[in-house]
Coordinates of C-alpha atoms in Angstrom, one line a residue:
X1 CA 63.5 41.5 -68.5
X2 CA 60.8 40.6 -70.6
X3 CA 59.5 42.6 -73.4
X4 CA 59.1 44.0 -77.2
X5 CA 62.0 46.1 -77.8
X6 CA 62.9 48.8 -80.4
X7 CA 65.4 46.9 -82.4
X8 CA 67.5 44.3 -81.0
X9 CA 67.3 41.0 -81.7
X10 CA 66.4 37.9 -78.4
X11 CA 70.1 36.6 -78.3
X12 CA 72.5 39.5 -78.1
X13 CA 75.6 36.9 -78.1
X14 CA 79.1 38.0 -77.0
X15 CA 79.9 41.5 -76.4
X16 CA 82.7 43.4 -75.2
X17 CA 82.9 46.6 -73.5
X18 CA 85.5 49.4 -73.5
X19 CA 86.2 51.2 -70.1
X20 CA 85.3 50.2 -66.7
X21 CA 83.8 53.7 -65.7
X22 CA 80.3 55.1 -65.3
X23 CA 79.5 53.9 -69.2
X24 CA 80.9 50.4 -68.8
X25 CA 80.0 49.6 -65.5
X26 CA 76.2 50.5 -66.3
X27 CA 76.4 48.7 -69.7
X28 CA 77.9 45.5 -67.9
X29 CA 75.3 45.7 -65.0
X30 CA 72.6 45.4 -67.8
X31 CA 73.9 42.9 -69.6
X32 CA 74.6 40.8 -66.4
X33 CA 70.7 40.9 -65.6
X34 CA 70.0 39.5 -69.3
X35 CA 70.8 36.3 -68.4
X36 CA 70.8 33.9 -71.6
X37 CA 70.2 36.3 -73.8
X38 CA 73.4 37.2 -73.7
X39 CA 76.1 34.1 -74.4
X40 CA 79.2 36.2 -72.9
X41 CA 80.7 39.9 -72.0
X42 CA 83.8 41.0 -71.8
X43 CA 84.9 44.2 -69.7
X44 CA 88.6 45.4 -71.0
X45 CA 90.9 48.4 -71.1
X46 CA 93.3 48.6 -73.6
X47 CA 95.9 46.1 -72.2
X48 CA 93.9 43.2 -71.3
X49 CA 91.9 43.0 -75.0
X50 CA 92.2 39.9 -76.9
X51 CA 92.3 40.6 -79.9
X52 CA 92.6 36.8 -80.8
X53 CA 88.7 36.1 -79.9
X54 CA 85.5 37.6 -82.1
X55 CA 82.6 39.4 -80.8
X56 CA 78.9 40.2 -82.3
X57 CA 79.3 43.5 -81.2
X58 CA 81.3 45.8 -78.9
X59 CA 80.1 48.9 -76.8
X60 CA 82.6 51.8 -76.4
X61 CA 82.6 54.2 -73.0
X62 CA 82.2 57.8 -74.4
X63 CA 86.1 58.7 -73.4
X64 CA 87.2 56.0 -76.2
X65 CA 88.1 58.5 -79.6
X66 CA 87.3 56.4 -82.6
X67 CA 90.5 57.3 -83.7
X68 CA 92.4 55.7 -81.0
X69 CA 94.5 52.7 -81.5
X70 CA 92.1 51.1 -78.6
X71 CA 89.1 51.6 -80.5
X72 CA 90.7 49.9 -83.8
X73 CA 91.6 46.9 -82.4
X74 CA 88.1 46.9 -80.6
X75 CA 86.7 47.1 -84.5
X76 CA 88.9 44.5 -85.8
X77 CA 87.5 41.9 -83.7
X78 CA 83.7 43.1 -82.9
X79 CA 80.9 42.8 -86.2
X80 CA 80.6 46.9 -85.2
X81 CA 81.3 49.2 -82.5
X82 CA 78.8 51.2 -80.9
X83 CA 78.1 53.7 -78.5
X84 CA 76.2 53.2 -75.1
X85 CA 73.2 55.6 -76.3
X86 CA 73.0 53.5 -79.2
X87 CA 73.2 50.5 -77.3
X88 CA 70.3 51.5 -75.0
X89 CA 68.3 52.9 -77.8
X90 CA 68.0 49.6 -79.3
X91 CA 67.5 48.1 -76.2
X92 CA 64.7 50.1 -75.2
X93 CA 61.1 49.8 -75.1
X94 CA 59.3 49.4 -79.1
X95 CA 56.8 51.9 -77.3
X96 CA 59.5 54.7 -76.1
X97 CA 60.3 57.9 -77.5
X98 CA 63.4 59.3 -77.9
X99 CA 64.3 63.1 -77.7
X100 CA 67.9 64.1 -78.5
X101 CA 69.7 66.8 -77.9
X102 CA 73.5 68.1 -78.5
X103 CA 75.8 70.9 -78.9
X104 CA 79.0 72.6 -77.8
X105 CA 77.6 74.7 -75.3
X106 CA 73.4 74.7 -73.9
X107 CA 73.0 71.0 -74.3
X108 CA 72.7 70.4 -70.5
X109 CA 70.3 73.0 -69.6
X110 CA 68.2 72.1 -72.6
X111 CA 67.8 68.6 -72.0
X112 CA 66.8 69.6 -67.9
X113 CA 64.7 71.6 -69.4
X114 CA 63.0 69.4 -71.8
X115 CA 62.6 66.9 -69.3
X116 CA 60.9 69.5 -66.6
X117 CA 58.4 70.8 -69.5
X118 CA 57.1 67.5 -70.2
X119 CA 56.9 66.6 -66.2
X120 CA 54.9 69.6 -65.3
X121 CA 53.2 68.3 -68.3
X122 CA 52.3 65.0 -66.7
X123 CA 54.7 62.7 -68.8
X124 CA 56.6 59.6 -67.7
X125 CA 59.9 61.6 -69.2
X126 CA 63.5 60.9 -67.6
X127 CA 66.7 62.6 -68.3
X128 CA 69.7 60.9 -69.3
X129 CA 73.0 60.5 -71.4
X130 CA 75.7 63.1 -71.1
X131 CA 73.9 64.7 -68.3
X132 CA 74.3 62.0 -65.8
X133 CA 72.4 59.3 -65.5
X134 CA 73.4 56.6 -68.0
X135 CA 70.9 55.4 -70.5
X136 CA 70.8 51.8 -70.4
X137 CA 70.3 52.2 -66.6
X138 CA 66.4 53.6 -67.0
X139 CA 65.8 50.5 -69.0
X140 CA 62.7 48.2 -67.6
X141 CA 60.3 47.3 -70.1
X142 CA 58.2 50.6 -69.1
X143 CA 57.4 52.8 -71.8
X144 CA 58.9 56.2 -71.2
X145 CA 60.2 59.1 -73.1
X146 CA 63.9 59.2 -73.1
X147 CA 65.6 62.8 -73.1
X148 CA 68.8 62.4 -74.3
X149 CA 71.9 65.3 -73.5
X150 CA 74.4 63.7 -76.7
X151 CA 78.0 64.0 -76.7
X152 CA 79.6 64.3 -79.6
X153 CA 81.7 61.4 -78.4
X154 CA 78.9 58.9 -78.0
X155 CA 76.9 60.4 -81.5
X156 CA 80.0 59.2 -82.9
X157 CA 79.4 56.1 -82.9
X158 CA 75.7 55.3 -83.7
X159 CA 74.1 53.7 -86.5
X160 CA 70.4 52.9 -86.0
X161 CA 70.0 55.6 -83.5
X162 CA 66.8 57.2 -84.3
X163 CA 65.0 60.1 -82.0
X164 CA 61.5 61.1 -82.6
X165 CA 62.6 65.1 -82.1
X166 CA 66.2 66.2 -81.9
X167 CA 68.4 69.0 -81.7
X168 CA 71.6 70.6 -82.4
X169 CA 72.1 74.0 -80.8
X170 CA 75.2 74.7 -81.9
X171 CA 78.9 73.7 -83.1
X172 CA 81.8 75.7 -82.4
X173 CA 85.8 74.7 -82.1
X174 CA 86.0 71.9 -78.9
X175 CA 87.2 68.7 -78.8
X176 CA 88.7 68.8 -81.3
X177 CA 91.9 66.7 -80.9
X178 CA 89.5 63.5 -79.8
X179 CA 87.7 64.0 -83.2
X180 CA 90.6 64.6 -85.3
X181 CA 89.3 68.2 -86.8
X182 CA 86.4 70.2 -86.5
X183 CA 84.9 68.4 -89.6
X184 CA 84.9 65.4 -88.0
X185 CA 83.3 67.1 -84.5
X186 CA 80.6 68.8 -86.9
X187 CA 79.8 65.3 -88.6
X188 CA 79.5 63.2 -85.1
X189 CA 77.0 65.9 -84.3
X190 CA 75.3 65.7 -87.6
X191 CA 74.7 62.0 -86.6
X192 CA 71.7 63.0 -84.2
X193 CA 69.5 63.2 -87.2
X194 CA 71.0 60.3 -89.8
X195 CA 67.4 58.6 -89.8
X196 CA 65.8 61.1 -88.1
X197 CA 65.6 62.8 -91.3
X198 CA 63.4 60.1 -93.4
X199 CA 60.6 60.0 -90.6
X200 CA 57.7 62.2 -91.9
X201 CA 56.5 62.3 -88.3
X202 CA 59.8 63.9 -86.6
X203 CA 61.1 67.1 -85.8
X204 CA 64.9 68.3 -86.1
X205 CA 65.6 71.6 -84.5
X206 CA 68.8 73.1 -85.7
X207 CA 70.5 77.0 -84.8
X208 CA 69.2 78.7 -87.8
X209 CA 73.3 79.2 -88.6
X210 CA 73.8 75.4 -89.3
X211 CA 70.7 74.7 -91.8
X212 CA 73.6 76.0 -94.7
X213 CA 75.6 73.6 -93.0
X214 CA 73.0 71.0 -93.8
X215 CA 73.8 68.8 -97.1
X216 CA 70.4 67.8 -98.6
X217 CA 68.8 69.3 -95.7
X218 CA 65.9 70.6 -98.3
X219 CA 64.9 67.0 -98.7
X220 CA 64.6 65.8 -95.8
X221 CA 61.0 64.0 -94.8
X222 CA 60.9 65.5 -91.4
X223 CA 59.9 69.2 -90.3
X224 CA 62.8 71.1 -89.9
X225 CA 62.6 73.9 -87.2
X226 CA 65.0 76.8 -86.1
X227 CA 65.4 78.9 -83.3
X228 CA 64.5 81.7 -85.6
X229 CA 61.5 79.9 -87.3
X230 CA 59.8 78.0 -84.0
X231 CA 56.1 79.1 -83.7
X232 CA 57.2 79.4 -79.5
X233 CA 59.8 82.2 -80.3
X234 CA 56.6 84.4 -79.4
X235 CA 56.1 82.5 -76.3
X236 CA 59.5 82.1 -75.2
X237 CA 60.6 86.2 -75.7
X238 CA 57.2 87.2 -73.9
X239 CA 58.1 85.2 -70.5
X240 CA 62.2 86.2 -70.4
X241 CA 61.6 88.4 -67.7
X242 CA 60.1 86.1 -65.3
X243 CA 62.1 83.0 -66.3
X244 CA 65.0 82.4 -63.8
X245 CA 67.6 81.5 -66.2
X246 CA 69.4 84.4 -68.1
X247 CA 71.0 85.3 -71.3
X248 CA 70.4 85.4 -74.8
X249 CA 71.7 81.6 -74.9
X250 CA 69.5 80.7 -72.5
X251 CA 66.4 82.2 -74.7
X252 CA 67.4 79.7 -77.6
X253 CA 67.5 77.0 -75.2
X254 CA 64.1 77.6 -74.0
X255 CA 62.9 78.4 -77.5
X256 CA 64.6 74.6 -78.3
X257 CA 63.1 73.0 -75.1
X258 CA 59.6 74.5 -75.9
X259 CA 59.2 73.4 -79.7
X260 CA 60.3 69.6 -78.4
X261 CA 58.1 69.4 -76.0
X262 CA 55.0 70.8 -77.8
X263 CA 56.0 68.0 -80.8
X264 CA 55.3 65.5 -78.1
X265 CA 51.8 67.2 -77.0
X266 CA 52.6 69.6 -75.0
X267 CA 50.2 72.7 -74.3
X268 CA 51.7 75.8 -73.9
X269 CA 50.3 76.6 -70.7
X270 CA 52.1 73.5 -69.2
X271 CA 55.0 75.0 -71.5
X272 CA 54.9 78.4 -69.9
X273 CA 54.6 77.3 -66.2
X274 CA 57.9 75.2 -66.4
X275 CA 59.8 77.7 -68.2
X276 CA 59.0 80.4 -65.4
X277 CA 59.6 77.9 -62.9
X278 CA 62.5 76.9 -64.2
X279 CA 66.3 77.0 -61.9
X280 CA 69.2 77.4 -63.0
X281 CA 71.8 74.4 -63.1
X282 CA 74.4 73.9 -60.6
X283 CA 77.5 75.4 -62.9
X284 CA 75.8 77.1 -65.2
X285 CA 75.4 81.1 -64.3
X286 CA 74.2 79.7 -60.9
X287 CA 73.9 82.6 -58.4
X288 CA 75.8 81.7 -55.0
X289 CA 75.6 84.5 -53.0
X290 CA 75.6 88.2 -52.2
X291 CA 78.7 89.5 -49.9
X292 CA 78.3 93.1 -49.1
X293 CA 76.3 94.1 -52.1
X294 CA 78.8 92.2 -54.4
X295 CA 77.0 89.4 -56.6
X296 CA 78.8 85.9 -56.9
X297 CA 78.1 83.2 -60.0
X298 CA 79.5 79.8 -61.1
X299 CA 79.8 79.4 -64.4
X300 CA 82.2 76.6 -64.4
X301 CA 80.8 74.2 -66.9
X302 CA 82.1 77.5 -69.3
X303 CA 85.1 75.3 -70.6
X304 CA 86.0 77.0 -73.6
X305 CA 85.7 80.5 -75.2
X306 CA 82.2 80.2 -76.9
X307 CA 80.4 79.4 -73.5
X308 CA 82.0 82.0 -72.0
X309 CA 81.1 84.6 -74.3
X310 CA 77.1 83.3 -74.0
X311 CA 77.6 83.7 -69.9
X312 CA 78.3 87.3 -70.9
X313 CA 75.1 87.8 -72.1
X314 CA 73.3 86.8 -69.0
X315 CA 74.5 90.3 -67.4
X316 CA 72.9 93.0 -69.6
X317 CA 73.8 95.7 -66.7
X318 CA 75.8 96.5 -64.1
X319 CA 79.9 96.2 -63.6
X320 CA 81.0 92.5 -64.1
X321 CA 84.4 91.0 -62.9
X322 CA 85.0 88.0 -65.3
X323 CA 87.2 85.1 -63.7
X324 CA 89.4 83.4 -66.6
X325 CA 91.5 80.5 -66.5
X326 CA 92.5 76.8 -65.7
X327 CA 93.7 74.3 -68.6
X328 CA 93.9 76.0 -72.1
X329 CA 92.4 74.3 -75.1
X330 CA 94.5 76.3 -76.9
X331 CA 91.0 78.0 -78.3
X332 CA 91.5 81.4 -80.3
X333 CA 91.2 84.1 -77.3
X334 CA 90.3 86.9 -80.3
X335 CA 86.3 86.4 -80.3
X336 CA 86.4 86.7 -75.9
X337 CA 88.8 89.7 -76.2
X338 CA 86.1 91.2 -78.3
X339 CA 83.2 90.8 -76.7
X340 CA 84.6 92.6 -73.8
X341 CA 85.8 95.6 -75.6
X342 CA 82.1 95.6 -76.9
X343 CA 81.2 95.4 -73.7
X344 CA 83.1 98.1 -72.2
X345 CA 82.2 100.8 -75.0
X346 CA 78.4 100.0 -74.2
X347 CA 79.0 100.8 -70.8
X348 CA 77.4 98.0 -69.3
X349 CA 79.4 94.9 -68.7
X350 CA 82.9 94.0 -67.6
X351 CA 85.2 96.3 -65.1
X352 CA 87.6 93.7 -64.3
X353 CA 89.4 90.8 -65.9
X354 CA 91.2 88.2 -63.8
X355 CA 93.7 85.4 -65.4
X356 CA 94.7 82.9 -63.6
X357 CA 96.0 79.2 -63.9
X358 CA 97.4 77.1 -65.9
X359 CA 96.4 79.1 -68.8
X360 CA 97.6 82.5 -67.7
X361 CA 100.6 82.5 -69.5
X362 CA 98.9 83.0 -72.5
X363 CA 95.8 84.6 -71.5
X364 CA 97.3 87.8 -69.7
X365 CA 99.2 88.7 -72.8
X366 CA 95.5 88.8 -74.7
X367 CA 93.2 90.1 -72.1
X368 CA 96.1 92.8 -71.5
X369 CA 94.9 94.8 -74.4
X370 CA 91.9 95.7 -72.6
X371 CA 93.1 98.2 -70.4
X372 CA 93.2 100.6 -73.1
X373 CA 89.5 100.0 -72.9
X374 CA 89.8 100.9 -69.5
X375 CA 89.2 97.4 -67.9
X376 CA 91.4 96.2 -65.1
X377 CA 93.1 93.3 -65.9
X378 CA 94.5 91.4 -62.9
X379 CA 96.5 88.4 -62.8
X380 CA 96.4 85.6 -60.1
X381 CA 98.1 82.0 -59.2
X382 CA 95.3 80.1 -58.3
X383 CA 91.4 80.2 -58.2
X384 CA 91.3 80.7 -54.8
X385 CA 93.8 83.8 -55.4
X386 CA 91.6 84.8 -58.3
X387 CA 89.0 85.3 -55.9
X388 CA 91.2 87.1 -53.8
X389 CA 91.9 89.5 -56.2
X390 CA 88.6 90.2 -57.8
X391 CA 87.0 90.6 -53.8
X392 CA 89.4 93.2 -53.6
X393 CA 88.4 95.4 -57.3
X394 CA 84.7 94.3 -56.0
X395 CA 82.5 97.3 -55.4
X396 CA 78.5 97.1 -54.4
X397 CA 76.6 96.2 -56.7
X398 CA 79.5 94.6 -58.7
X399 CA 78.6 91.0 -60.2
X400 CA 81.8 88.5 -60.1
X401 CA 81.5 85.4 -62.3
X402 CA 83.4 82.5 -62.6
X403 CA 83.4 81.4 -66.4
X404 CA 86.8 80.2 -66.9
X405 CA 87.2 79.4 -70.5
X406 CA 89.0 75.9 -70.0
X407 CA 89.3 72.8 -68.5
X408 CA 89.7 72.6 -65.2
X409 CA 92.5 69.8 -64.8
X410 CA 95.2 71.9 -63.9
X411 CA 93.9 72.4 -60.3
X412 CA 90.6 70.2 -60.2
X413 CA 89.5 66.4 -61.5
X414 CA 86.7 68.1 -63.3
X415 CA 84.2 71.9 -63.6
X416 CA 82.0 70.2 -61.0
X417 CA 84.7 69.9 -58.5
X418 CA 85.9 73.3 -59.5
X419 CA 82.5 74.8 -59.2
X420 CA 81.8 73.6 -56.2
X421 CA 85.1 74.7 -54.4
X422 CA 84.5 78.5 -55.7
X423 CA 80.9 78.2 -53.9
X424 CA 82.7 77.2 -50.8
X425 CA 85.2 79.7 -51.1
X426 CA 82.3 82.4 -51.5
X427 CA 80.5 80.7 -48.3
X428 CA 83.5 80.9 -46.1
X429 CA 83.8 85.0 -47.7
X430 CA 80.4 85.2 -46.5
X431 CA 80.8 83.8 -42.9

């Protein structure tokens, strides 16, 4: 392919990538179809580097902690290490712009929804990154506007990465053993915006919590924008009863999605139409159906205690049984507990509590405390048990939602294979 590109120079010369999964195969598929430009690549896992031969530059898969023995070896014998977002953003088309977004929790709905604003707009805009679809793999010499979903994992390591709008929704306590500490999760984050912040023309939109998280953040060129501060707050709040996704989380999503798109053009009639529009992701508060009068939602992207906590907020009445469990990050339980006591002396939210998995060991102990609230707190084996269990405390009108608050590896390869099996087991209730 033939064409002016943001940064990289005509011969890339001999690379090497980490991992043969998703990242690495897309990255090696690209630089296959480069032809001269590149002089050799090298696909590897940690046994079969050579640490013997030197490389201009290598490409880590997303799943590769900077500080892992793998990726230190990798460093000694690459000129840098990079990740495949910044790989592809160099790559890309000198025209393109590039909208980022990241977070713990919200990062995935936001960047759909960025994506569908600017569509309904009539943009050439495609989704990529964490949420998917790889980004070197939308690469063609066509000019385009790249929405980005970020992992902290691949804003580690990035350099010259530089979005014309970006975001950070929010940082709480995940991942943390891969980064090493919560500092170091919070700084691979800050990394969205490293030149982002000298471009008088760009935008950064930050959760109006982190700005005093901010070092400098006073001086930077750019205009800075919260969800408290956005001029589309106004918008936003005025359509939340028509929009389809729910919660106070998913408000500061919209607000996020709104002010990024309208920095690239967009008219808030276009605005207003997609947010209203708008479905809900599969695992994300997705309703998946109605049994007897009882309400059924997957949640199971909720892998830790903070997303759980925003799912709450998506049920502002009615009785709610909350589905717990699976692989425990070992996340403190106390600001879940909480909510649901709060909860319960509104009146309003959860009846029930259900524990199950891996986790319940040290969950039920917790969540046991509640029943001097006067919620139920049930325990159960497996999911499909859990289920069980919360079918049977289910009365009309009841909502029961799967937001476990951990991994799912105990029982599933991933929250999308656990997801997907809870909306089958709430099919076959229904049949």
């Amino acid at each position: 392919m033939d064409f002016k590109r943001k940064i990289s120079a005509e011969k890339l010369g001999k690379i090497l990538v980490l991992g043969a999964g998703v990242t690495g195969s897309a990255v090696a598929d690209y630089l296959q179809a480069q032809g001269q430009r590149v002089e050799s690549f090298d696909v590897v896992d940690e046994e079969s580097l050579d640490v013997t031969k030197h490389y201009d530059f290598c490409i880590a898969s997303p799943g590769i902690s900077e500080f892992s023995d793998f990726y230190a070896k990798a460093k000694s014998c690459s000129g840098e290490v990079i990740s495949e977002v910044e790989f592809a953003f160099r790559e890309s088309e000198a025209n393109s712009t590039w909208v980022a977004i990241t977070g713990t929790n919200g990062k995935t709905t936001t960047t759909a929804l960025t994506d569908y604003i600017l569509k309904i707009a009539g943009k050439n805009s495609v989704a990529v990154g964490n949420i998917g679809q790889t980004c070197i793999s939308q690469i063609d010499g066509n000019d385009k506007i790249y929405v980005v979903e970020c992992s902290s994992y691949q804003l580690a390591s990035t350099s010259k990465f530089n979005p014309a709008a970006c975001a950070i929704l929010n940082i709480t306590p995940d991942h943390i053993k891969w980064h090493q500490g919560l500092e170091n999760y919070a700084r691979a984050k800050f990394n969205i915006f490293q030149n982002t912040k000298n471009n008088a023309d760009a935008l950064i939109f930050l959760e109006d919590s982190l700005v005093s998280q901010v070092e400098g953040i006073e001086g930077f060129a750019c205009e800075v924008v919260t969800d408290k501060t956005s001029d589309k707050l106004p918008l936003v709040l005025g359509l939340t009863e028509q929009m389809k996704i729910k919660g106070e989380h998913n408000v500061q999503n919209a607000v996020c999605a709104a002010t990024l798109a309208a920095k690239l053009g967009v008219d808030d009639e276009a605005i207003a139409k997609a947010l209203t529009e708008f479905n809900p992701l599969e695992h994300r508060i997705e309703p998946c159906g109605d049994v007897a009068g009882v309400h059924f939602f997957n949640d199971s992207k909720a892998t830790n205690v903070d997303s759980t906590i925003k799912a709450l907020s998506a049920f502002p009445a009615g009785n709610l049984i909350l589905l717990l469990g699976g692989t425990d990050k070992g996340s403190d339980l106390t600001p879940l507990v909480d909510e649901c006591k709060k909860a319960a002396s509104e009146n309003k939210l959860v009846k029930t509590v259900v524990c199950f998995g891996a986790s319940k060991g040290r969950f039920l102990p917790e969540f046991k405390a509640l029943v001097n609230d006067g919620i139920e707190v049930l325990e159960a084996e497996h999911l499909s048990d859990a289920l069980d269990a919360a079918v049977e405390a289910a009365s009309e009108n009841d909502s029961v939602l799967l937001s476990p608050a951990c991994a799912s590896f105990d029982e599933f390869s991933g929250f999308e294979e656990r997801g997907r099996f809870f909306k089958e087991l709430v099919r076959k209730l229904d049949a």
